[in-house]
Tab-separated table of C-alpha atoms in Angstrom:
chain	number	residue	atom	x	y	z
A	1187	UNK	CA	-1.404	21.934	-2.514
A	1188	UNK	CA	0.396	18.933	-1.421
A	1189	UNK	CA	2.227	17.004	-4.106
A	1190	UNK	CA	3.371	13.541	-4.188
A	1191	UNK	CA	6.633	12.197	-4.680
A	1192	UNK	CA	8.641	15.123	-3.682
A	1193	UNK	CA	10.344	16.351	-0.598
A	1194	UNK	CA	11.395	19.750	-1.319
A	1195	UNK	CA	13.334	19.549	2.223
A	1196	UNK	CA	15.063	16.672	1.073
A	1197	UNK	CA	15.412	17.469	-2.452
A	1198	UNK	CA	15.729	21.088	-1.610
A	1199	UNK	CA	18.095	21.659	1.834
A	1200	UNK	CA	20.529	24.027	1.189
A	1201	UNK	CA	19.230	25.524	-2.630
A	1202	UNK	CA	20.403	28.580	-3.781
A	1203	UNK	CA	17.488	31.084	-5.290
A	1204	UNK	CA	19.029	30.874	-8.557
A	1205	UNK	CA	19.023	26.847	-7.874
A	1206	UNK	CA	15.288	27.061	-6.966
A	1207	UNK	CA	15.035	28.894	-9.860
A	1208	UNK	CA	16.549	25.914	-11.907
A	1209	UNK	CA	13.734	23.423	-10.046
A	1210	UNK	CA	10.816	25.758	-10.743
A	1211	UNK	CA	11.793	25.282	-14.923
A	1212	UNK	CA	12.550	22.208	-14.935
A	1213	UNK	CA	9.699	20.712	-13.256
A	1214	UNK	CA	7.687	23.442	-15.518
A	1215	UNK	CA	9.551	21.639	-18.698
A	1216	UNK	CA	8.660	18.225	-17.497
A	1217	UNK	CA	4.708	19.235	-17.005
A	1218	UNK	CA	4.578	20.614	-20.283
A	1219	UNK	CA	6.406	17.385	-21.525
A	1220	UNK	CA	4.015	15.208	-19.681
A	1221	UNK	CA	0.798	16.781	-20.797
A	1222	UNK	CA	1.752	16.551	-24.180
A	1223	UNK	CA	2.962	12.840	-24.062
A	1224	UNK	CA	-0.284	12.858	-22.598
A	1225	UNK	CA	-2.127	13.812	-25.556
A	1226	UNK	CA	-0.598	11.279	-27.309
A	1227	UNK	CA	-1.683	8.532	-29.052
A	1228	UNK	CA	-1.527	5.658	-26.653
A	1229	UNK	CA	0.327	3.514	-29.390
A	1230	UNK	CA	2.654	5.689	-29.340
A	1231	UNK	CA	3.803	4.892	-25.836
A	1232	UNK	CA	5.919	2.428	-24.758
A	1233	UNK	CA	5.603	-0.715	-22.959
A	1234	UNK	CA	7.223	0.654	-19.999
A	1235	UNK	CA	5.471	3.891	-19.831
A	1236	UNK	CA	3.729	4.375	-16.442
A	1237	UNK	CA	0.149	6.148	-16.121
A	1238	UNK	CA	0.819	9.066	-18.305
A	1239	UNK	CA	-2.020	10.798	-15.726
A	1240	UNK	CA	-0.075	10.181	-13.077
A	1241	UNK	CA	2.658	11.376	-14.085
A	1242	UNK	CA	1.396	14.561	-15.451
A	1243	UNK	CA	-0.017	14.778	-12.270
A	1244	UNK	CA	3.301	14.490	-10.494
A	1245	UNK	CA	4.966	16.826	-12.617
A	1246	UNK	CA	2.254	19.583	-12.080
A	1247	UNK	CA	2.407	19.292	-7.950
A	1248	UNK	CA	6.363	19.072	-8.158
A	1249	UNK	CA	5.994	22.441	-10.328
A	1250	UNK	CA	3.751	23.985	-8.003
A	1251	UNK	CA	5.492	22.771	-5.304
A	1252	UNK	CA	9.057	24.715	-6.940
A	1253	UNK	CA	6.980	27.766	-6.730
A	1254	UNK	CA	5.729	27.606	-3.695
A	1255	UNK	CA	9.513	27.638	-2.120
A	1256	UNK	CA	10.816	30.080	-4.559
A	1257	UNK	CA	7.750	32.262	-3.146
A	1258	UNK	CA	8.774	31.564	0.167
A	1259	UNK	CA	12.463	31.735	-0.035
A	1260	UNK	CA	11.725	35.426	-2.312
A	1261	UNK	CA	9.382	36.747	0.382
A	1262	UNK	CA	11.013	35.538	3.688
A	1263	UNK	CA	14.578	37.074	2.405
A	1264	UNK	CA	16.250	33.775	2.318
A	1265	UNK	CA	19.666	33.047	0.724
A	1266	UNK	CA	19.017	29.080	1.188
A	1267	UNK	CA	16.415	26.772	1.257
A	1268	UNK	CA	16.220	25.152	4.662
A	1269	UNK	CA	13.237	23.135	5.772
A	1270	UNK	CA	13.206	23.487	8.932
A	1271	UNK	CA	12.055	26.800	8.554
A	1272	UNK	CA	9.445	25.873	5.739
A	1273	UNK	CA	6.681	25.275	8.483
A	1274	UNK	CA	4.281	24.285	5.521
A	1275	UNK	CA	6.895	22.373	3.618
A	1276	UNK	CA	7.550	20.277	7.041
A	1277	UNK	CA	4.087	19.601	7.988
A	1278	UNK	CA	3.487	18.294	4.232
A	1279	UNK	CA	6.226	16.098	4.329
A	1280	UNK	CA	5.055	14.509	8.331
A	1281	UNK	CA	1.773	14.146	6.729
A	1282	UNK	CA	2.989	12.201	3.393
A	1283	UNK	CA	5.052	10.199	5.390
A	1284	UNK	CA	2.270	9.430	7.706
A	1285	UNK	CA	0.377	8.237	4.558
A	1286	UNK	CA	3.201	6.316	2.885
A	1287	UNK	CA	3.534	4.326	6.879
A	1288	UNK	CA	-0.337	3.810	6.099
A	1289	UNK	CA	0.187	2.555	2.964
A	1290	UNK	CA	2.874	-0.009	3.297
A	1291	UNK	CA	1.088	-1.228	6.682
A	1292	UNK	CA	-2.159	-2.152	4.555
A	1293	UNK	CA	-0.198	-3.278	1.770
A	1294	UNK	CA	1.723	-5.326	4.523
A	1295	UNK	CA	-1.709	-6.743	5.969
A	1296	UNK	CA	-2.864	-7.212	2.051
A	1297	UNK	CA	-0.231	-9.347	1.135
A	1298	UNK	CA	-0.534	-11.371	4.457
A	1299	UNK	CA	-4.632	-11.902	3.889
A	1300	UNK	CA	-3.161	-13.126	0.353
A	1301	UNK	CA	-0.512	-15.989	1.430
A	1302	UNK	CA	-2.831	-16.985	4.445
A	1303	UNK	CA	-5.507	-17.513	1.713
A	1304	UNK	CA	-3.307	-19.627	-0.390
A	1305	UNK	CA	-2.655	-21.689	2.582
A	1306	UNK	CA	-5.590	-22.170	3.293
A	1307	UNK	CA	-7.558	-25.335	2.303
A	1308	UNK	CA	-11.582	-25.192	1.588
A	1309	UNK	CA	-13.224	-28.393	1.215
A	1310	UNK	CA	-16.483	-30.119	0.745
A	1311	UNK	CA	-16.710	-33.100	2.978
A	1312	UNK	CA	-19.950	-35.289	2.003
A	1313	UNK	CA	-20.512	-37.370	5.485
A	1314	UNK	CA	-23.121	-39.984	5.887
A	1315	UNK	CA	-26.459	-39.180	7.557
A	1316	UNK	CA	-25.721	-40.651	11.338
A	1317	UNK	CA	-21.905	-39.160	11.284
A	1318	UNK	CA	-23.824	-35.864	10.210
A	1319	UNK	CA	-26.270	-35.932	12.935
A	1320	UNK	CA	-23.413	-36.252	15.399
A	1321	UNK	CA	-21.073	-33.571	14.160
A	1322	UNK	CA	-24.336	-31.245	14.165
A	1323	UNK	CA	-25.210	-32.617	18.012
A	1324	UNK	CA	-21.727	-32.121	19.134
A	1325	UNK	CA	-21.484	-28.402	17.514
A	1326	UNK	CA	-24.709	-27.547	19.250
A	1327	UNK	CA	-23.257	-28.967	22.545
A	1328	UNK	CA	-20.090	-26.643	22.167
A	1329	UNK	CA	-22.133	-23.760	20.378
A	1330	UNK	CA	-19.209	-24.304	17.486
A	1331	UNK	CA	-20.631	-24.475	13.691
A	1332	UNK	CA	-19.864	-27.935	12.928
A	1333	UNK	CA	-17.262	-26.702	10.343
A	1334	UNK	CA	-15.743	-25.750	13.311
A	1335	UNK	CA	-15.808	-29.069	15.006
A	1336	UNK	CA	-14.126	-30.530	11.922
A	1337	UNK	CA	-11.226	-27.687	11.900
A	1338	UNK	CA	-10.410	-28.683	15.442
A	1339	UNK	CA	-10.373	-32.156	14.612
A	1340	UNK	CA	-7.922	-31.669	11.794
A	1341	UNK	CA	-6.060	-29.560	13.773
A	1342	UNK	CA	-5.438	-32.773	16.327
A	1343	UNK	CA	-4.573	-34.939	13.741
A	1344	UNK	CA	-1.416	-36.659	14.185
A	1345	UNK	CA	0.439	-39.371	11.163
A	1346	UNK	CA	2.096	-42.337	12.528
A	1347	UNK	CA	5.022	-43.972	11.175
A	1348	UNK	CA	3.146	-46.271	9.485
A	1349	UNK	CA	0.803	-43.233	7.509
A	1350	UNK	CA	-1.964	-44.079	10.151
A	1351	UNK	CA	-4.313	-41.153	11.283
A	1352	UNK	CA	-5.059	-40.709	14.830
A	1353	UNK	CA	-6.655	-38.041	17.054
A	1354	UNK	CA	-6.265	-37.905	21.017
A	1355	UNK	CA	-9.361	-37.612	22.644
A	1356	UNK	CA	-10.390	-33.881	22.936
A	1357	UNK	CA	-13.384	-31.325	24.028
A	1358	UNK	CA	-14.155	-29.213	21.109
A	1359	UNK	CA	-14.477	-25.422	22.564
């Protein structure tokens, strides 16, 4: 079972069995406390409550999770917890923080999609019927859509000191 939120190695280096032992009930306390706030009335919760379900959920991988190494540390003999001999533990723990470096990379790429999208500027230009004909014959001649064409022309835009537009001369591509 792999269980989010907790790094036994990191959470766990160096445990005594009797401090395992302390992990496994309280994380057995907190399920039992989150299942029934669970079955609570949700007006009973407070503003600042997370997801209850997640939570409960948490709480019931953390507990397994105390198990697990207080199987593991009973059957292997060991005094301590140490995770670099938890080869289970370890790979769990690569693998979460291979997802959490997934995560934050699309959350990364999400939030940049988001500001490039409020920069961005979408407009309906209503040209006359010969300037229209052009743009469409010079966006055929470059194979550009002619929303295209216009970008490119915007792009070259330059103000002059006086708040005149001006484009240089330029070959759409």
């Amino acid at each position: 079972m792999m269980w989010p939120g907790l790094r036994s190695g990191a959470k766990g280096e160096g445990l005594s069995a009797a401090q395992v032992a302390v992990k496994v009930a309280e994380a057995e306390r907190r399920e039992r406390e989150t299942r029934q706030h669970l079955d609570s009335p949700a007006s009973e919760r407070g503003p600042y409550d997370g997801d209850p379900e997640d939570l409960a959920e948490q709480w019931v991988a953390r507990h397994a999770e105390w198990r697990r190494v207080a199987a593991l540390m009973d059957g292997q003999g060991w005094l301590i917890y140490s995770p670099e001999r938890d080869v289970q533990g370890s790979a769990w723990a690569r693998e979460r923080d291979a997802q959490r470096e997934g995560a934050l990379a699309r959350r990364a790429a999400w939030q940049r999609e988001r500001q490039d999208a409020r920069d961005e500027l979408k407009a309906k230009v209503w040209l006359s019927g010969e300037v229209s004909r052009r743009l469409r014959v010079i966006a055929a001649r470059t194979g550009l859509e002619p929303e295209q064409v216009l970008a490119q022309l915007v792009d070259r835009v330059r103000v002059d000191d006086d708040g005149a537009l001006t484009v240089d001369a330029f070959t759409p591509r």
